[in-house]
Amino acid sequence: LLICDIRMPKMDGIEMLKELRTEGNDVSVIFLTAYSEFSYAQSALKLLASDYLLKPFGDGELEQAVSNALEKRKRTQEKLEEPLPELVLNKGDKSKYVMAAVDYISAHYGDPELCVAQIAEHLGISEGHLSHTFKRETDYTVAAYITRVRMRTAMKLLS
């Protein structure tokens, strides 16, 4: 948790937060400032600052802002730790197109251009037919399934 002012020597708070975000730092930031210009508050929001308190602030405001920032961080951490439900695809009850699509996705999930159109073209069927059949048999859209495969792979790599 970082609590700072907008105006500081050498670098202002907005610039500092921009640099932190550019580096991938997701620190929770609360700005305490006497500057009420909308542009400062707008920049802080765009950079995902936790709060923006104007001086002088009331009793309990800072404590509440800290509590809110810590609670939000806790919820975010809990969401990241929730395991994704297992993907259940039994070959016996899936059509050849769905199984071929799953195999194609498994082999090409790293391709940022991977989409329903590319998979359907590879299988020689229409996008609509693939989308409908895939959703009916797996309860996932093709795009959602691609995302889940990518998330699972990312989780394995991070572990």
XYZ file of N, CA, C and O in Angstrom:
636
model
N 0.858 -1.179 0.000
C 0.000 0.000 0.000
C 0.892 1.226 0.000
O 1.827 1.306 0.806
N 0.624 2.144 -0.890
C 1.418 3.357 -1.005
C 0.499 4.552 -0.828
O -0.531 4.650 -1.513
N 0.861 5.448 0.084
C 0.093 6.672 0.303
C 1.015 7.822 -0.054
O 2.119 7.932 0.487
N 0.588 8.666 -0.993
C 1.459 9.762 -1.422
C 0.639 10.964 -1.874
O -0.583 10.900 -2.002
N 1.345 12.046 -2.142
C 0.730 13.279 -2.623
C 0.833 13.315 -4.144
O 1.587 12.558 -4.747
N 0.064 14.211 -4.746
C 0.167 14.403 -6.191
C 1.454 15.163 -6.512
O 2.224 14.767 -7.372
N 1.677 16.270 -5.803
C 2.868 17.081 -6.049
C 3.952 16.710 -5.052
O 3.762 16.807 -3.848
N 5.092 16.269 -5.582
C 6.243 15.903 -4.754
C 7.499 16.376 -5.472
O 7.474 16.599 -6.684
N 8.603 16.526 -4.753
C 9.851 16.929 -5.412
C 10.325 15.856 -6.395
O 10.066 14.674 -6.204
N 10.956 16.272 -7.431
C 11.563 15.422 -8.469
C 10.540 14.735 -9.386
O 10.721 14.686 -10.572
N 9.475 14.166 -8.829
C 8.497 13.446 -9.652
C 7.127 13.578 -8.977
O 7.012 13.389 -7.773
N 6.092 13.882 -9.784
C 4.777 13.955 -9.144
C 4.178 12.561 -8.990
O 4.661 11.587 -9.568
N 3.146 12.465 -8.176
C 2.545 11.175 -7.856
C 1.988 10.447 -9.064
O 2.070 9.217 -9.150
N 1.419 11.203 -9.999
C 0.859 10.584 -11.212
C 1.977 9.964 -12.050
O 1.854 8.832 -12.516
N 3.079 10.691 -12.219
C 4.216 10.138 -12.968
C 4.755 8.878 -12.290
O 5.076 7.894 -12.958
N 4.856 8.938 -10.951
C 5.360 7.788 -10.209
C 4.458 6.571 -10.429
O 4.936 5.475 -10.701
N 3.144 6.795 -10.351
C 2.208 5.692 -10.530
C 2.272 5.151 -11.964
O 2.206 3.944 -12.175
N 2.443 6.045 -12.955
C 2.600 5.597 -14.341
C 3.803 4.677 -14.468
O 3.730 3.632 -15.113
N 4.918 5.067 -13.862
C 6.132 4.246 -13.944
C 5.926 2.902 -13.259
O 6.358 1.865 -13.766
N 5.266 2.935 -12.111
C 4.999 1.674 -11.410
C 4.137 0.748 -12.260
O 4.405 -0.449 -12.361
N 3.095 1.284 -12.880
C 2.209 0.466 -13.707
C 2.941 -0.054 -14.937
O 2.747 -1.197 -15.353
N 3.802 0.778 -15.527
C 4.585 0.360 -16.692
C 5.486 -0.818 -16.332
O 5.676 -1.728 -17.133
N 6.002 -0.805 -15.106
C 6.859 -1.903 -14.639
C 6.053 -3.139 -14.247
O 6.617 -4.157 -13.879
N 4.718 -3.017 -14.273
C 3.881 -4.158 -13.912
C 3.568 -4.230 -12.428
O 3.038 -5.229 -11.955
N 3.863 -3.177 -11.691
C 3.611 -3.159 -10.249
C 2.147 -2.799 -10.007
O 1.664 -1.771 -10.455
N 1.442 -3.660 -9.276
C 0.018 -3.422 -9.029
C -0.246 -2.917 -7.609
O -1.301 -3.151 -7.037
N 0.719 -2.210 -7.039
C 0.581 -1.670 -5.694
C -0.709 -0.838 -5.575
O -1.124 -0.175 -6.521
N -1.353 -0.913 -4.421
C -2.528 -0.087 -4.150
C -2.036 1.298 -3.743
O -1.181 1.421 -2.859
N -2.572 2.347 -4.387
C -2.110 3.708 -4.136
C -3.280 4.574 -3.696
O -4.346 4.567 -4.320
N -3.058 5.317 -2.622
C -4.029 6.302 -2.149
C -3.346 7.655 -2.249
O -2.250 7.846 -1.710
N -3.975 8.576 -2.954
C -3.437 9.927 -3.049
C -4.075 10.799 -1.977
O -5.289 10.818 -1.824
N -3.233 11.517 -1.217
C -3.661 12.538 -0.260
C -3.161 13.851 -0.833
O -1.950 14.038 -0.980
N -4.064 14.758 -1.161
C -3.611 15.961 -1.847
C -4.546 17.133 -1.612
O -5.720 16.950 -1.287
N -4.010 18.318 -1.805
C -4.812 19.535 -1.731
C -5.241 19.969 -3.128
O -5.964 20.944 -3.282
N -4.817 19.228 -4.146
C -5.127 19.588 -5.525
C -6.428 18.913 -5.967
O -6.499 17.705 -6.100
N -7.425 19.752 -6.213
C -8.739 19.211 -6.558
C -9.021 19.255 -8.059
O -10.148 19.014 -8.475
N -8.012 19.566 -8.879
C -8.219 19.613 -10.323
C -8.703 18.253 -10.824
O -8.146 17.220 -10.472
N -9.703 18.289 -11.664
C -10.298 17.066 -12.185
C -9.288 16.229 -12.948
O -9.304 15.002 -12.879
N -8.373 16.873 -13.652
C -7.404 16.127 -14.464
C -6.527 15.218 -13.604
O -6.163 14.113 -14.015
N -6.179 15.666 -12.389
C -5.390 14.816 -11.498
C -6.189 13.584 -11.074
O -5.698 12.457 -11.125
N -7.411 13.822 -10.647
C -8.254 12.707 -10.209
C -8.504 11.741 -11.364
O -8.476 10.524 -11.187
N -8.746 12.284 -12.555
C -8.989 11.454 -13.730
C -7.763 10.594 -14.051
O -7.884 9.398 -14.314
N -6.588 11.187 -14.008
C -5.358 10.434 -14.261
C -5.161 9.344 -13.220
O -4.767 8.222 -13.539
N -5.453 9.670 -11.963
C -5.321 8.682 -10.885
C -6.258 7.505 -11.119
O -5.879 6.344 -10.946
N -7.488 7.786 -11.543
C -8.447 6.711 -11.810
C -7.994 5.838 -12.968
O -8.103 4.616 -12.901
N -7.501 6.458 -14.016
C -7.034 5.699 -15.178
C -5.880 4.765 -14.814
O -5.726 3.709 -15.408
N -5.097 5.174 -13.832
C -3.952 4.365 -13.403
C -4.323 3.436 -12.249
O -3.456 2.856 -11.603
N -5.616 3.311 -11.999
C -6.156 2.387 -10.999
C -5.712 2.695 -9.575
O -5.422 1.788 -8.791
N -5.662 3.986 -9.232
C -5.400 4.363 -7.841
C -6.572 3.886 -6.991
O -7.718 3.871 -7.438
N -6.291 3.483 -5.767
C -7.340 2.982 -4.881
C -8.258 4.085 -4.402
O -9.464 3.891 -4.273
N -7.686 5.264 -4.121
C -8.505 6.376 -3.627
C -7.795 7.697 -3.877
O -6.583 7.730 -4.146
N -8.554 8.790 -3.764
C -8.051 10.135 -3.993
C -8.710 11.011 -2.936
O -9.881 11.351 -3.060
N -7.981 11.319 -1.873
C -8.536 12.090 -0.758
C -8.023 13.519 -0.804
O -6.819 13.756 -0.937
N -8.950 14.457 -0.671
C -8.582 15.866 -0.656
C -8.320 16.323 0.769
O -9.093 16.019 1.683
N -7.221 17.083 0.945
C -6.900 17.662 2.250
C -7.730 18.924 2.428
O -7.937 19.647 1.465
N -8.177 19.242 3.578
C -8.147 18.409 4.771
C -9.253 17.353 4.676
O -10.348 17.636 4.218
N -8.953 16.140 5.061
C -9.951 15.076 5.013
C -10.497 14.845 6.411
O -9.877 15.196 7.410
N -11.682 14.272 6.459
C -12.388 14.080 7.724
C -11.865 12.907 8.527
O -11.118 12.063 8.019
N -12.276 12.898 9.786
C -11.914 11.788 10.672
C -12.375 10.468 10.075
O -13.512 10.340 9.644
N -11.476 9.523 10.039
C -11.824 8.187 9.579
C -11.733 7.985 8.083
O -11.792 6.846 7.611
N -11.600 9.051 7.302
C -11.552 8.905 5.841
C -10.323 8.121 5.387
O -10.419 7.240 4.528
N -9.153 8.455 5.953
C -7.941 7.753 5.564
C -8.008 6.286 5.993
O -7.679 5.392 5.213
N -8.471 6.056 7.210
C -8.605 4.683 7.693
C -9.547 3.887 6.796
O -9.279 2.729 6.469
N -10.649 4.510 6.390
C -11.608 3.830 5.513
C -10.988 3.546 4.145
O -11.180 2.477 3.577
N -10.230 4.507 3.616
C -9.579 4.315 2.314
C -8.572 3.171 2.385
O -8.500 2.336 1.472
N -7.802 3.104 3.469
C -6.827 2.015 3.648
C -7.552 0.684 3.761
O -7.195 -0.300 3.110
N -8.614 0.663 4.563
C -9.397 -0.560 4.738
C -9.983 -1.033 3.405
O -9.928 -2.218 3.072
N -10.537 -0.103 2.621
C -11.117 -0.443 1.313
C -10.050 -0.998 0.367
O -10.284 -1.974 -0.344
N -8.876 -0.363 0.353
C -7.791 -0.811 -0.535
C -7.333 -2.210 -0.158
O -7.137 -3.066 -1.026
N -7.189 -2.463 1.134
C -6.735 -3.779 1.576
C -7.793 -4.844 1.312
O -7.460 -5.969 0.918
N -9.062 -4.500 1.494
C -10.146 -5.452 1.231
C -10.216 -5.790 -0.266
O -10.380 -6.953 -0.636
N -10.074 -4.779 -1.107
C -10.096 -5.005 -2.554
C -8.931 -5.904 -2.967
O -9.086 -6.821 -3.772
N -7.751 -5.664 -2.398
C -6.583 -6.474 -2.710
C -6.799 -7.920 -2.273
O -6.433 -8.856 -2.980
N -7.405 -8.099 -1.109
C -7.688 -9.434 -0.583
C -8.646 -10.176 -1.511
O -8.434 -11.343 -1.835
N -9.713 -9.487 -1.965
C -10.682 -10.117 -2.879
C -10.010 -10.494 -4.194
O -10.258 -11.564 -4.743
N -9.176 -9.625 -4.707
C -8.467 -9.902 -5.956
C -7.569 -11.119 -5.793
O -7.538 -11.998 -6.662
N -6.860 -11.203 -4.684
C -5.969 -12.340 -4.423
C -6.763 -13.639 -4.321
O -6.362 -14.668 -4.853
N -7.927 -13.584 -3.648
C -8.763 -14.781 -3.517
C -9.253 -15.255 -4.874
O -9.292 -16.453 -5.145
N -9.622 -14.314 -5.757
C -10.073 -14.688 -7.103
C -8.960 -15.365 -7.882
O -9.188 -16.315 -8.624
N -7.728 -14.864 -7.727
C -6.598 -15.453 -8.441
C -6.292 -16.858 -7.941
O -5.787 -17.689 -8.689
N -6.605 -17.127 -6.683
C -6.301 -18.429 -6.104
C -7.385 -19.459 -6.350
O -7.187 -20.638 -6.109
N -8.580 -19.014 -6.802
C -9.659 -19.964 -7.067
C -9.266 -20.867 -8.230
O -8.894 -20.391 -9.292
N -9.337 -22.172 -8.039
C -8.997 -23.053 -9.152
C -10.096 -23.038 -10.212
O -11.272 -22.871 -9.897
N -9.676 -23.174 -11.448
C -10.663 -23.297 -12.523
C -11.247 -24.695 -12.481
O -10.521 -25.672 -12.265
N -12.570 -24.822 -12.661
C -13.128 -26.169 -12.686
C -12.503 -26.978 -13.825
O -12.131 -26.431 -14.856
N -12.386 -28.257 -13.606
C -11.788 -29.130 -14.618
C -12.639 -29.161 -15.887
O -13.862 -29.104 -15.822
N -11.974 -29.244 -16.996
C -12.652 -29.391 -18.271
C -12.934 -30.871 -18.472
O -12.024 -31.697 -18.403
N -14.180 -31.206 -18.682
C -14.535 -32.610 -18.852
C -14.969 -32.829 -20.289
O -16.016 -32.338 -20.710
N -14.142 -33.498 -21.030
C -14.451 -33.807 -22.415
C -14.209 -35.291 -22.639
O -13.088 -35.729 -22.848
N -15.265 -36.061 -22.559
C -15.175 -37.500 -22.811
C -15.344 -37.734 -24.301
O -16.350 -37.328 -24.882
N -14.377 -38.389 -24.905
C -14.411 -38.579 -26.356
C -15.643 -39.335 -26.824
O -16.146 -39.078 -27.897
N -16.152 -40.243 -26.018
C -17.274 -41.067 -26.446
C -18.549 -40.288 -26.725
O -19.347 -40.678 -27.571
N -18.752 -39.160 -26.055
C -20.010 -38.441 -26.238
C -19.846 -37.134 -27.018
O -20.735 -36.312 -27.043
N -18.708 -36.962 -27.688
C -18.459 -35.755 -28.479
C -18.336 -36.106 -29.953
O -17.810 -37.144 -30.317
N -18.826 -35.183 -30.793
C -18.737 -35.408 -32.236
C -17.291 -35.290 -32.701
O -16.442 -34.744 -32.008
N -17.056 -35.777 -33.913
C -15.695 -35.716 -34.449
C -15.238 -34.275 -34.632
O -14.066 -33.975 -34.483
N -16.190 -33.360 -34.940
C -15.828 -31.956 -35.131
C -15.393 -31.308 -33.822
O -14.422 -30.563 -33.775
N -16.094 -31.605 -32.754
C -15.734 -31.031 -31.458
C -14.380 -31.572 -31.010
O -13.513 -30.814 -30.563
N -14.168 -32.865 -31.150
C -12.891 -33.444 -30.742
C -11.749 -32.906 -31.604
O -10.658 -32.621 -31.107
N -12.004 -32.728 -32.893
C -10.978 -32.166 -33.785
C -10.695 -30.711 -33.406
O -9.538 -30.276 -33.429
N -11.736 -29.979 -33.050
C -11.556 -28.578 -32.632
C -10.744 -28.513 -31.344
O -9.830 -27.683 -31.210
N -11.046 -29.377 -30.389
C -10.307 -29.421 -29.128
C -8.838 -29.743 -29.393
O -7.935 -29.098 -28.830
N -8.586 -30.694 -30.261
C -7.205 -31.050 -30.601
C -6.486 -29.876 -31.266
O -5.326 -29.596 -30.960
N -7.181 -29.189 -32.178
C -6.595 -28.051 -32.872
C -6.277 -26.935 -31.879
O -5.207 -26.320 -31.931
N -7.213 -26.674 -30.961
C -6.992 -25.638 -29.940
C -5.801 -26.005 -29.067
O -4.956 -25.159 -28.768
N -5.718 -27.260 -28.671
C -4.595 -27.716 -27.835
C -3.252 -27.505 -28.534
O -2.255 -27.202 -27.886
N -3.245 -27.679 -29.826
C -2.001 -27.541 -30.585
C -1.663 -26.091 -30.934
O -0.504 -25.757 -31.159
N -2.691 -25.208 -30.967
C -2.471 -23.844 -31.461
C -2.884 -22.745 -30.481
O -3.005 -21.585 -30.880
N -3.105 -23.059 -29.201
C -3.596 -22.057 -28.253
C -2.642 -20.873 -28.109
O -3.056 -19.781 -27.732
N -1.378 -21.041 -28.401
C -0.398 -19.962 -28.293
C -0.483 -18.938 -29.413
O 0.093 -17.861 -29.313
N -1.219 -19.243 -30.453
C -1.374 -18.333 -31.581
C -2.364 -17.233 -31.204
O -3.538 -17.518 -30.978
N -1.924 -15.975 -31.131
C -2.841 -14.897 -30.727
C -3.980 -14.675 -31.727
O -5.002 -14.082 -31.385
N -3.833 -15.173 -32.942
C -4.869 -15.012 -33.964
C -5.879 -16.162 -33.972
O -6.791 -16.184 -34.797
N -5.715 -17.129 -33.083
C -6.609 -18.284 -33.049
C -8.044 -17.830 -32.804
O -8.321 -17.080 -31.873
N -8.958 -18.271 -33.671
C -10.359 -17.878 -33.563
C -11.244 -18.967 -34.172
O -10.758 -19.921 -34.777
N -12.542 -18.786 -34.005
C -13.512 -19.752 -34.519
C -13.342 -19.926 -36.022
O -13.366 -21.051 -36.533
N -13.157 -18.826 -36.734
C -13.032 -18.894 -38.195
C -11.846 -19.759 -38.615
O -11.967 -20.584 -39.521
N -10.728 -19.592 -37.953
C -9.524 -20.364 -38.286
C -9.751 -21.851 -38.022
O -9.384 -22.696 -38.843
N -10.365 -22.168 -36.898
C -10.612 -23.577 -36.551
C -11.607 -24.189 -37.529
O -11.407 -25.291 -38.031
N -12.700 -23.456 -37.813
C -13.721 -23.958 -38.736
C -13.129 -24.188 -40.120
O -13.423 -25.203 -40.768
N -12.298 -23.264 -40.571
C -11.661 -23.428 -41.885
C -10.785 -24.680 -41.894
O -10.812 -25.455 -42.852
N -10.033 -24.884 -40.834
C -9.176 -26.071 -40.735
C -10.018 -27.355 -40.792
O -9.605 -28.341 -41.404
N -11.192 -27.335 -40.150
C -12.046 -28.519 -40.114
C -12.919 -28.669 -41.354
O -13.532 -29.719 -41.555
N -13.001 -27.599 -42.151
C -13.812 -27.643 -43.365
C -15.316 -27.550 -43.097
O -16.109 -28.105 -43.848
N -15.689 -26.847 -42.014
C -17.114 -26.634 -41.715
C -17.349 -25.150 -41.477
O -16.400 -24.374 -41.345
N -18.611 -24.754 -41.412
C -18.915 -23.342 -41.203
C -18.680 -22.943 -39.747
O -18.751 -23.774 -38.842
N -18.428 -21.653 -39.550
C -18.229 -21.131 -38.199
C -19.483 -21.361 -37.352
O -19.386 -21.746 -36.189
N -20.628 -21.112 -37.950
C -21.893 -21.271 -37.227
C -22.113 -22.694 -36.754
O -22.517 -22.930 -35.612
N -21.838 -23.648 -37.647
C -22.021 -25.055 -37.280
C -21.056 -25.447 -36.163
O -21.442 -26.106 -35.189
N -19.794 -25.025 -36.283
C -18.811 -25.333 -35.248
C -19.222 -24.698 -33.919
O -19.220 -25.370 -32.887
N -19.589 -23.432 -33.952
C -19.966 -22.732 -32.721
C -21.143 -23.403 -32.037
O -21.128 -23.645 -30.826
N -22.171 -23.700 -32.814
C -23.379 -24.324 -32.263
C -23.078 -25.713 -31.687
O -23.470 -26.033 -30.562
N -22.375 -26.528 -32.446
C -22.064 -27.891 -32.011
C -21.153 -27.868 -30.783
O -21.372 -28.609 -29.821
N -20.154 -27.016 -30.787
C -19.207 -26.938 -29.679
C -19.922 -26.520 -28.392
O -19.733 -27.136 -27.344
N -20.759 -25.507 -28.491
C -21.493 -25.025 -27.316
C -22.452 -26.103 -26.795
O -22.557 -26.323 -25.588
N -23.141 -26.757 -27.687
C -24.116 -27.777 -27.287
C -23.432 -28.957 -26.585
O -23.923 -29.459 -25.582
N -22.283 -29.354 -27.077
C -21.633 -30.551 -26.549
C -20.700 -30.293 -25.369
O -20.407 -31.212 -24.609
N -20.214 -29.068 -25.208
C -19.240 -28.799 -24.139
C -19.723 -27.789 -23.109
O -19.091 -27.635 -22.066
N -20.792 -27.073 -23.405
C -21.275 -25.963 -22.565
C -20.328 -24.764 -22.566
O -20.436 -23.887 -21.728
N -19.363 -24.728 -23.468
C -18.452 -23.603 -23.627
C -18.576 -23.060 -25.045
O -18.778 -23.831 -25.981
N -18.405 -21.736 -25.193
C -18.224 -21.209 -26.539
C -16.792 -21.556 -26.935
O -15.953 -21.848 -26.069
N -16.501 -21.510 -28.222
C -15.138 -21.821 -28.673
C -14.166 -20.817 -28.065
O -13.106 -21.195 -27.540
N -14.520 -19.534 -28.076
C -13.639 -18.498 -27.521
C -13.401 -18.719 -26.031
O -12.274 -18.573 -25.547
N -14.445 -19.068 -25.295
C -14.295 -19.321 -23.860
C -13.396 -20.531 -23.616
O -12.579 -20.531 -22.694
N -13.522 -21.543 -24.448
C -12.681 -22.737 -24.300
C -11.219 -22.390 -24.581
O -10.321 -22.827 -23.851
N -10.973 -21.603 -25.613
C -9.603 -21.176 -25.919
C -9.021 -20.426 -24.718
O -7.893 -20.676 -24.296
N -9.804 -19.518 -24.158
C -9.353 -18.751 -23.002
C -9.040 -19.667 -21.826
O -8.029 -19.500 -21.140
N -9.893 -20.661 -21.586
C -9.669 -21.588 -20.472
C -8.392 -22.403 -20.677
O -7.630 -22.627 -19.738
N -8.150 -22.843 -21.901
C -6.920 -23.593 -22.182
C -5.710 -22.698 -21.920
O -4.732 -23.122 -21.294
N -5.779 -21.458 -22.361
C -4.673 -20.528 -22.141
C -4.464 -20.259 -20.648
O -3.322 -20.191 -20.174
N -5.559 -20.084 -19.906
C -5.465 -19.834 -18.464
C -4.845 -21.038 -17.748
O -3.994 -20.883 -16.884
N -5.290 -22.223 -18.103
C -4.739 -23.431 -17.474
C -3.243 -23.556 -17.751
O -2.457 -23.883 -16.863
N -2.857 -23.292 -18.971
C -1.444 -23.380 -19.335
C -0.641 -22.329 -18.568
O 0.433 -22.636 -18.044
N -1.169 -21.123 -18.471
C -0.499 -20.058 -17.729
C -0.347 -20.431 -16.262
O 0.701 -20.226 -15.651
N -1.389 -21.022 -15.688
C -1.335 -21.432 -14.288
C -0.265 -22.505 -14.081
O 0.491 -22.462 -13.106
N -0.174 -23.440 -15.007
C 0.852 -24.484 -14.905
C 2.250 -23.876 -15.005
O 3.153 -24.258 -14.260
N 2.413 -22.945 -15.930
C 3.728 -22.323 -16.095
C 4.103 -21.498 -14.867
O 5.274 -21.472 -14.459
N 3.123 -20.809 -14.284
C 3.406 -20.006 -13.087
C 3.741 -20.893 -11.887
O 4.546 -20.529 -11.051
N 3.084 -22.053 -11.831
C 3.378 -22.963 -10.718
C 4.787 -23.503 -10.844
O 5.495 -23.692 -9.910
